[in-house]
Amino acid sequence: MAVDAMTSDDLIKTLTLQAHPLGGYFHETYRSTTTVSTESGETRCSGSVIYYLLTAQSPQNNYVENKSDKMVTWCGGHAQAFTVIMANGSLRELVVGPGEGQTRHFVVPGGAWSKARLVEGGTHSLVTEIVFPGWEASDSSSMTQEEAVEMFPQHKAAIEMK
């Protein structure tokens, strides 16, 4: 069955997705056995890959920052809108999906804060996230919408967008 023909429940079952603590559902599908040294001298796997599903019932709740770069690739369902606040404080807004003016994939640089949301009227959206060097909990931070407004008041309207 094609991804676009599947419901969010079908995707959760078929891809063995688990509830993500910050909203949505995920499943790590690959973690490289090759290791690299980071700028701080830590050893990390060279890359990791997850499926990440947003649904209307389980949206992403917080802004997330990773030390590593993260490539997001749209797989199916509705599009996802992203608000990305770069390490220098500049704002980038984009939509990953199949439509006109949307991109199929993009990279969130390490050190940037990002939050995904379904486009208006969307019920679910599936992406893959490739993190390089690989994702580690110790390399990730999150903050609430209120904390994001406090940290980046110049972007209040974009941060509060539903």
Short mmCIF file of C-alpha atoms in Angstrom, two decimals:
data_model
loop_
_atom_site.label_atom_id
_atom_site.label_comp_id
_atom_site.label_asym_id
_atom_site.label_seq_id
_atom_site.Cartn_x
_atom_site.Cartn_y
_atom_site.Cartn_z
CA MET A 1 0.00 0.00 0.00
CA ALA A 2 1.34 3.46 -0.92
CA VAL A 3 2.19 5.78 1.97
CA ASP A 4 -0.33 8.39 0.77
CA ALA A 5 -3.12 5.79 0.90
CA MET A 6 -2.30 4.87 4.52
CA THR A 7 -3.88 6.40 7.60
CA SER A 8 -1.77 7.52 10.54
CA ASP A 9 -2.83 4.36 12.41
CA ASP A 10 -1.69 2.23 9.42
CA LEU A 11 1.69 3.98 9.40
CA ILE A 12 2.16 3.60 13.17
CA LYS A 13 1.49 -0.13 12.90
CA THR A 14 3.37 -0.83 9.65
CA LEU A 15 6.48 1.17 10.58
CA THR A 16 6.37 0.12 14.28
CA LEU A 17 6.36 3.75 15.38
CA GLN A 18 6.41 4.69 19.06
CA ALA A 19 5.10 7.84 20.72
CA HIS A 20 7.79 10.53 20.79
CA PRO A 21 8.14 12.38 24.13
CA LEU A 22 7.83 15.75 22.34
CA GLY A 23 4.86 14.78 20.16
CA GLY A 24 4.44 12.70 17.05
CA TYR A 25 5.72 9.15 16.53
CA PHE A 26 9.12 7.78 15.55
CA HIS A 27 11.19 4.68 14.86
CA GLU A 28 14.96 4.58 14.46
CA THR A 29 15.63 2.55 11.32
CA TYR A 30 19.41 2.85 11.10
CA ARG A 31 22.41 3.68 13.31
CA SER A 32 25.83 3.51 11.68
CA THR A 33 28.51 1.33 13.22
CA THR A 34 31.13 3.71 11.81
CA THR A 35 32.21 6.31 14.37
CA VAL A 36 33.55 9.84 14.09
CA SER A 37 35.08 12.29 16.54
CA THR A 38 33.15 15.50 17.09
CA GLU A 39 34.72 18.96 17.44
CA SER A 40 34.44 18.54 21.21
CA GLY A 41 36.38 15.26 21.03
CA GLU A 42 33.40 12.98 21.68
CA THR A 43 32.90 9.78 19.71
CA ARG A 44 29.59 9.46 17.85
CA CYS A 45 28.18 7.13 15.24
CA SER A 46 28.54 8.76 11.83
CA GLY A 47 24.80 8.89 11.22
CA SER A 48 21.33 7.78 12.29
CA VAL A 49 17.94 7.67 10.56
CA ILE A 50 14.38 7.78 11.92
CA TYR A 51 10.89 7.87 10.55
CA TYR A 52 8.97 10.73 12.17
CA LEU A 53 5.18 11.02 11.90
CA LEU A 54 3.18 14.06 12.92
CA THR A 55 -0.57 13.68 13.35
CA ALA A 56 -3.37 16.09 14.14
CA GLN A 57 -3.84 14.19 17.42
CA SER A 58 -0.12 14.23 18.30
CA PRO A 59 1.59 17.39 17.04
CA GLN A 60 5.15 18.39 17.93
CA ASN A 61 4.97 20.38 21.15
CA ASN A 62 8.41 21.96 21.62
CA TYR A 63 11.26 23.53 19.74
CA VAL A 64 14.23 21.17 19.38
CA GLU A 65 17.93 21.91 19.01
CA ASN A 66 20.50 19.32 17.94
CA LYS A 67 24.26 19.77 17.96
CA SER A 68 24.37 17.76 14.72
CA ASP A 69 22.96 18.63 11.30
CA LYS A 70 19.58 17.04 10.51
CA MET A 71 18.27 16.36 7.00
CA VAL A 72 14.48 16.15 6.80
CA THR A 73 12.95 14.36 3.78
CA TRP A 74 9.22 14.24 3.08
CA CYS A 75 7.88 10.68 2.58
CA GLY A 76 4.11 11.02 2.38
CA GLY A 77 0.85 12.31 3.75
CA HIS A 78 0.32 16.06 4.04
CA ALA A 79 3.08 18.64 4.07
CA GLN A 80 4.87 19.85 7.21
CA ALA A 81 5.65 23.51 7.88
CA PHE A 82 8.89 24.24 9.73
CA THR A 83 9.99 27.22 11.74
CA VAL A 84 13.79 27.19 12.08
CA ILE A 85 15.65 29.71 14.21
CA MET A 86 19.29 29.63 13.19
CA ALA A 87 22.18 29.81 15.67
CA ASN A 88 22.68 33.48 14.70
CA GLY A 89 19.01 34.25 15.57
CA SER A 90 17.76 34.59 11.98
CA LEU A 91 14.45 32.96 11.06
CA ARG A 92 13.74 30.51 8.27
CA GLU A 93 10.26 29.21 7.47
CA LEU A 94 9.63 26.52 4.89
CA VAL A 95 7.29 23.71 3.97
CA VAL A 96 8.46 20.19 3.17
CA GLY A 97 6.05 18.27 0.97
CA PRO A 98 5.00 17.51 -2.60
CA GLY A 99 3.28 20.76 -3.53
CA GLU A 100 4.24 23.79 -5.54
CA GLY A 101 6.61 26.03 -3.60
CA GLN A 102 7.41 23.20 -1.18
CA THR A 103 10.70 21.39 -0.90
CA ARG A 104 11.16 17.62 -0.74
CA HIS A 105 14.03 17.89 1.74
CA PHE A 106 16.16 20.40 3.63
CA VAL A 107 18.83 20.53 6.32
CA VAL A 108 18.46 22.01 9.79
CA PRO A 109 22.03 22.98 10.73
CA GLY A 110 23.40 21.91 14.09
CA GLY A 111 22.76 24.59 16.70
CA ALA A 112 19.47 25.74 15.12
CA TRP A 113 16.11 25.44 16.89
CA SER A 114 13.25 23.95 14.88
CA LYS A 115 9.61 23.01 15.22
CA ALA A 116 7.39 21.19 12.73
CA ARG A 117 3.63 21.46 12.35
CA LEU A 118 1.09 20.06 9.94
CA VAL A 119 -0.08 22.41 7.23
CA GLU A 120 -3.62 23.67 7.73
CA GLY A 121 -6.12 20.86 7.13
CA GLY A 122 -3.45 18.15 7.31
CA THR A 123 -4.16 14.94 9.22
CA HIS A 124 -0.68 13.38 9.17
CA SER A 125 2.74 13.74 7.59
CA LEU A 126 5.65 11.28 7.43
CA VAL A 127 9.29 12.34 7.07
CA THR A 128 12.67 10.75 7.56
CA GLU A 129 15.27 12.54 9.63
CA ILE A 130 18.93 11.75 8.97
CA VAL A 131 21.25 13.10 11.67
CA PHE A 132 24.99 13.34 11.09
CA PRO A 133 26.93 12.69 13.23
CA GLY A 134 24.26 10.40 14.65
CA TRP A 135 21.63 11.55 17.13
CA GLU A 136 22.38 11.24 20.84
CA ALA A 137 20.08 12.41 23.63
CA SER A 138 22.95 14.35 25.21
CA ASP A 139 23.28 16.39 21.98
CA SER A 140 19.64 17.50 21.96
CA SER A 141 17.70 20.18 23.87
CA SER A 142 14.09 21.30 23.80
CA MET A 143 12.15 24.37 24.87
CA THR A 144 8.49 25.29 25.05
CA GLN A 145 6.83 27.86 22.84
CA GLU A 146 6.86 30.29 25.77
CA GLU A 147 10.60 29.77 26.29
CA ALA A 148 11.19 30.27 22.56
CA VAL A 149 9.32 33.61 22.63
CA GLU A 150 11.39 34.67 25.64
CA MET A 151 14.66 33.71 23.91
CA PHE A 152 13.68 35.09 20.47
CA PRO A 153 11.08 37.86 21.05
CA GLN A 154 11.73 39.27 17.56
CA HIS A 155 10.15 36.09 16.13
CA LYS A 156 7.09 35.95 18.42
CA ALA A 157 4.53 35.88 15.56
CA ALA A 158 6.27 32.97 13.79
CA ILE A 159 6.84 31.05 17.03
CA GLU A 160 3.17 31.32 18.05
CA MET A 161 1.88 30.20 14.63
CA LYS A 162 -0.34 27.11 14.88
#
